């Protein structure tokens, strides 16, 4: 195919939502696919990349200098919590992270005092 044909295909094709496409909802921790905080599961739901690859990436960053732990903890606090499975209740640690997230997000939305 020549350059014009590829350009025509690119203009006429539109991405269709299916199970393998990234989620159109916002970035949030996973309520169902969680091991520790649901960060990798939430990133997987948002990006369409397998959560195991996200976990391997965090481990790789941790081994390469410790940044994986810091990045994971920051994402855990900054990402809003996703919906839990029916009948599940957040653990005390999840409740504490939720309170920290509420304080951080409240601090970002309130204007500074004059």
Coordinates of N, CA, C and O in Angstrom, one line a residue, residues 12-95:
X12 N -10.5 6.7 8.3 CA -11.8 6.0 8.3 C -12.0 5.0 9.5 O -13.1 4.7 9.8
X13 N -10.9 4.5 10.0 CA -11.0 3.5 11.1 C -11.2 4.2 12.4 O -10.5 5.2 12.7
X14 N -12.1 3.7 13.2 CA -12.3 4.3 14.5 C -12.2 3.2 15.5 O -12.6 2.1 15.3
X15 N -11.5 3.6 16.6 CA -11.4 2.5 17.7 C -12.7 2.1 18.3 O -13.6 3.0 18.5
X16 N -12.9 0.9 18.4 CA -14.2 0.4 19.0 C -13.9 -0.2 20.3 O -12.9 -0.8 20.6
X17 N -14.8 0.1 21.3 CA -14.6 -0.4 22.6 C -14.9 -1.8 22.7 O -16.0 -2.3 22.3
X18 N -14.0 -2.6 23.2 CA -14.2 -4.0 23.5 C -13.4 -4.3 24.8 O -12.9 -3.5 25.4
X19 N -13.4 -5.6 25.1 CA -12.8 -6.0 26.4 C -11.3 -5.7 26.4 O -10.8 -5.6 27.5
X20 N -10.6 -5.7 25.3 CA -9.2 -5.5 25.3 C -8.8 -4.0 25.3 O -7.6 -3.7 25.4
X21 N -9.7 -3.1 25.0 CA -9.4 -1.7 24.9 C -9.3 -1.1 26.3 O -9.9 -1.6 27.2
X22 N -8.5 0.0 26.4 CA -8.4 0.6 27.7 C -9.8 1.2 28.2 O -10.6 1.5 27.4
X23 N -9.9 1.2 29.5 CA -11.1 1.7 30.1 C -11.3 3.2 29.8 O -10.3 4.0 29.8
X24 N -12.5 3.6 29.7 CA -12.8 5.1 29.5 C -13.1 5.7 30.8 O -13.3 6.9 30.8
X25 N -13.2 5.0 31.9 CA -13.4 5.6 33.2 C -12.1 6.1 33.7 O -11.1 5.8 33.2
X26 N -12.2 6.8 34.8 CA -11.0 7.4 35.3 C -10.1 6.4 36.0 O -10.4 5.3 36.2
X27 N -8.9 6.9 36.2 CA -7.9 6.0 36.9 C -8.2 5.9 38.4 O -8.4 6.9 39.1
X28 N -8.4 4.7 38.8 CA -8.7 4.4 40.2 C -8.1 3.0 40.6 O -7.9 2.2 39.7
X29 N -7.9 2.8 41.9 CA -7.5 1.5 42.3 C -8.6 0.4 42.0 O -9.7 0.7 42.0
X30 N -8.1 -0.8 41.8 CA -9.1 -1.9 41.4 C -9.8 -2.4 42.7 O -9.2 -2.5 43.7
X31 N -11.0 -2.6 42.6 CA -11.8 -3.2 43.7 C -11.8 -4.7 43.6 O -12.0 -5.4 44.6
X32 N -11.6 -5.3 42.5 CA -11.6 -6.7 42.3 C -10.3 -7.4 42.1 O -10.0 -8.4 42.7
X33 N -9.4 -6.8 41.4 CA -8.1 -7.4 41.1 C -7.0 -6.7 41.9 O -6.3 -5.8 41.5
X34 N -7.0 -7.0 43.2 CA -6.0 -6.4 44.1 C -5.2 -7.4 44.9 O -5.7 -8.4 45.3
X35 N -4.0 -7.1 45.1 CA -3.1 -7.9 45.9 C -2.8 -7.2 47.2 O -2.9 -7.7 48.3
X36 N -2.3 -6.0 47.0 CA -2.0 -5.1 48.2 C -2.9 -4.0 48.3 O -3.8 -3.9 49.1
X37 N -2.8 -3.0 47.3 CA -3.6 -1.8 47.3 C -4.5 -1.7 46.1 O -5.3 -0.8 46.1
X38 N -4.4 -2.5 45.1 CA -5.2 -2.4 43.9 C -4.6 -1.5 42.9 O -5.2 -1.2 41.9
X39 N -3.4 -1.0 43.1 CA -2.8 0.0 42.2 C -2.5 -0.7 40.8 O -2.9 -0.2 39.8
X40 N -1.9 -1.8 40.8 CA -1.6 -2.5 39.6 C -2.9 -2.9 38.8 O -2.9 -2.8 37.6
X41 N -3.8 -3.4 39.6 CA -5.1 -3.7 38.9 C -5.8 -2.5 38.4 O -6.4 -2.6 37.3
X42 N -5.7 -1.4 39.1 CA -6.4 -0.2 38.6 C -5.6 0.4 37.3 O -6.3 0.8 36.4
X43 N -4.3 0.3 37.4 CA -3.5 0.7 36.2 C -3.8 -0.2 35.0 O -3.9 0.2 33.8
X44 N -4.0 -1.5 35.3 CA -4.4 -2.5 34.2 C -5.7 -2.2 33.6 O -5.9 -2.2 32.4
X45 N -6.7 -1.9 34.5 CA -8.1 -1.6 34.0 C -8.0 -0.3 33.1 O -8.7 -0.2 32.1
X46 N -7.2 0.7 33.5 CA -7.2 2.0 32.8 C -6.4 1.9 31.5 O -6.8 2.4 30.5
X47 N -5.3 1.1 31.5 CA -4.5 1.1 30.3 C -4.7 -0.1 29.4 O -4.3 -0.1 28.3
X48 N -5.3 -1.2 29.9 CA -5.4 -2.4 29.1 C -4.2 -3.3 29.1 O -4.2 -4.2 28.4
X49 N -3.3 -3.0 30.0 CA -2.1 -3.8 30.1 C -2.3 -4.7 31.3 O -2.8 -4.4 32.3
X50 N -1.8 -6.0 31.2 CA -2.0 -7.0 32.2 C -1.4 -6.5 33.5 O -0.3 -6.0 33.6
X51 N -2.2 -6.8 34.6 CA -1.7 -6.3 35.9 C -0.4 -7.0 36.3 O 0.4 -6.4 37.1
X52 N -0.1 -8.2 35.8 CA 1.2 -8.8 36.2 C 2.3 -8.0 35.6 O 3.4 -7.9 36.3
X53 N 2.2 -7.5 34.4 CA 3.3 -6.6 33.9 C 3.5 -5.4 34.7 O 4.6 -4.9 34.9
X54 N 2.4 -4.8 35.2 CA 2.6 -3.6 36.1 C 3.3 -4.0 37.4 O 4.2 -3.3 37.9
X55 N 2.9 -5.2 37.9 CA 3.6 -5.6 39.2 C 5.1 -5.9 38.9 O 5.9 -5.6 39.7
X56 N 5.4 -6.5 37.8 CA 6.8 -6.8 37.4 C 7.5 -5.5 37.3 O 8.7 -5.3 37.7
X57 N 6.9 -4.5 36.7 CA 7.5 -3.2 36.6 C 7.8 -2.5 37.9 O 8.9 -2.0 38.1
X58 N 6.9 -2.6 38.8 CA 7.1 -2.1 40.2 C 8.3 -2.8 40.9 O 9.1 -2.2 41.5
X59 N 8.3 -4.1 40.7 CA 9.4 -4.9 41.3 C 10.7 -4.5 40.7 O 11.7 -4.3 41.4
X60 N 10.7 -4.4 39.3 CA 11.9 -3.9 38.6 C 12.4 -2.6 39.1 O 13.6 -2.4 39.3
X61 N 11.5 -1.6 39.3 CA 11.9 -0.3 39.8 C 12.5 -0.4 41.2 O 13.4 0.3 41.6
X62 N 11.9 -1.3 42.0 CA 12.3 -1.5 43.4 C 13.8 -2.0 43.4 O 14.6 -1.6 44.1
X63 N 14.0 -3.1 42.6 CA 15.3 -3.7 42.6 C 16.4 -2.7 42.0 O 17.5 -2.7 42.4
X64 N 15.9 -1.9 41.0 CA 16.9 -1.0 40.4 C 17.3 0.2 41.2 O 18.1 1.0 40.8
X65 N 16.6 0.4 42.4 CA 17.0 1.6 43.2 C 16.0 1.9 44.2 O 16.2 2.9 44.9
X66 N 14.9 1.2 44.3 CA 14.0 1.5 45.4 C 12.8 2.4 45.0 O 11.9 2.7 45.8
X67 N 12.8 2.9 43.7 CA 11.8 3.8 43.3 C 10.4 3.2 43.2 O 9.4 3.8 43.3
X68 N 10.4 1.9 43.0 CA 9.1 1.2 42.8 C 8.3 1.3 44.0 O 7.0 1.5 43.9
X69 N 8.8 1.2 45.2 CA 8.1 1.2 46.4 C 7.5 2.7 46.6 O 6.3 2.8 46.9
X70 N 8.3 3.6 46.3 CA 7.9 5.0 46.5 C 6.8 5.4 45.5 O 5.7 5.9 45.8
X71 N 6.9 5.0 44.2 CA 5.9 5.2 43.2 C 4.6 4.5 43.5 O 3.5 5.1 43.4
X72 N 4.7 3.2 44.0 CA 3.5 2.5 44.3 C 2.8 3.1 45.5 O 1.6 3.3 45.4
X73 N 3.5 3.5 46.5 CA 2.8 4.1 47.7 C 2.2 5.5 47.3 O 1.1 5.8 47.7
X74 N 2.9 6.3 46.5 CA 2.3 7.5 46.0 C 1.0 7.3 45.2 O 0.0 8.0 45.4
X75 N 1.1 6.3 44.3 CA -0.1 6.0 43.5 C -1.2 5.5 44.4 O -2.4 5.8 44.1
X76 N -0.9 4.7 45.4 CA -1.9 4.2 46.3 C -2.7 5.3 47.0 O -3.9 5.3 47.2
X77 N -1.9 6.3 47.4 CA -2.5 7.4 48.1 C -3.2 8.4 47.2 O -4.3 8.9 47.5
X78 N -2.7 8.6 46.0 CA -3.2 9.6 45.1 C -4.4 9.1 44.2 O -5.2 9.9 43.8
X79 N -4.4 7.8 43.9 CA -5.5 7.3 43.1 C -6.7 7.1 43.9 O -6.7 6.6 45.0
X80 N -7.9 7.5 43.4 CA -9.1 7.3 44.2 C -9.4 5.8 44.2 O -9.0 5.0 43.4
X81 N -10.1 5.4 45.2 CA -10.5 4.0 45.4 C -11.6 3.6 44.5 O -12.6 4.3 44.3
X82 N -11.4 2.4 43.9 CA -12.4 1.9 43.0 C -13.5 1.2 43.8 O -13.3 0.9 45.0
X83 N -14.6 0.8 43.1 CA -15.6 0.1 43.8 C -15.2 -1.3 44.3 O -14.5 -2.0 43.6
X84 N -15.6 -1.7 45.5 CA -15.3 -3.0 46.0 C -16.3 -4.0 45.5 O -17.4 -3.7 45.1
X85 N -15.9 -5.3 45.7 CA -16.9 -6.4 45.4 C -18.0 -6.3 46.4 O -17.9 -5.9 47.5
X86 N -19.2 -6.7 45.9 CA -20.4 -6.7 46.9 C -20.1 -7.6 48.1 O -19.6 -8.7 48.0
X87 N -20.3 -7.0 49.2 CA -20.1 -7.7 50.5 C -18.7 -7.5 51.1 O -18.5 -7.9 52.2
X88 N -17.8 -6.9 50.3 CA -16.4 -6.7 50.9 C -16.4 -5.3 51.6 O -17.1 -4.4 51.2
X89 N -15.6 -5.3 52.6 CA -15.5 -4.0 53.4 C -14.0 -3.7 53.3 O -13.1 -4.5 53.3
X90 N -13.7 -2.4 53.2 CA -12.2 -2.0 53.2 C -11.6 -2.3 54.5 O -12.1 -2.2 55.6
X91 N -10.3 -2.8 54.4 CA -9.5 -3.1 55.6 C -9.2 -1.8 56.3 O -9.3 -0.7 55.8
X92 N -8.7 -1.9 57.6 CA -8.3 -0.7 58.3 C -7.2 0.1 57.6 O -7.2 1.3 57.6
X93 N -6.3 -0.6 56.9 CA -5.3 0.1 56.2 C -5.9 0.8 55.0 O -5.5 1.9 54.7
X94 N -6.8 0.2 54.3 CA -7.5 0.9 53.2 C -8.3 2.1 53.7 O -8.3 3.1 53.0
X95 N -8.9 2.0 54.8 CA -9.6 3.1 55.4 C -8.6 4.3 55.7 O -8.9 5.4 55.4

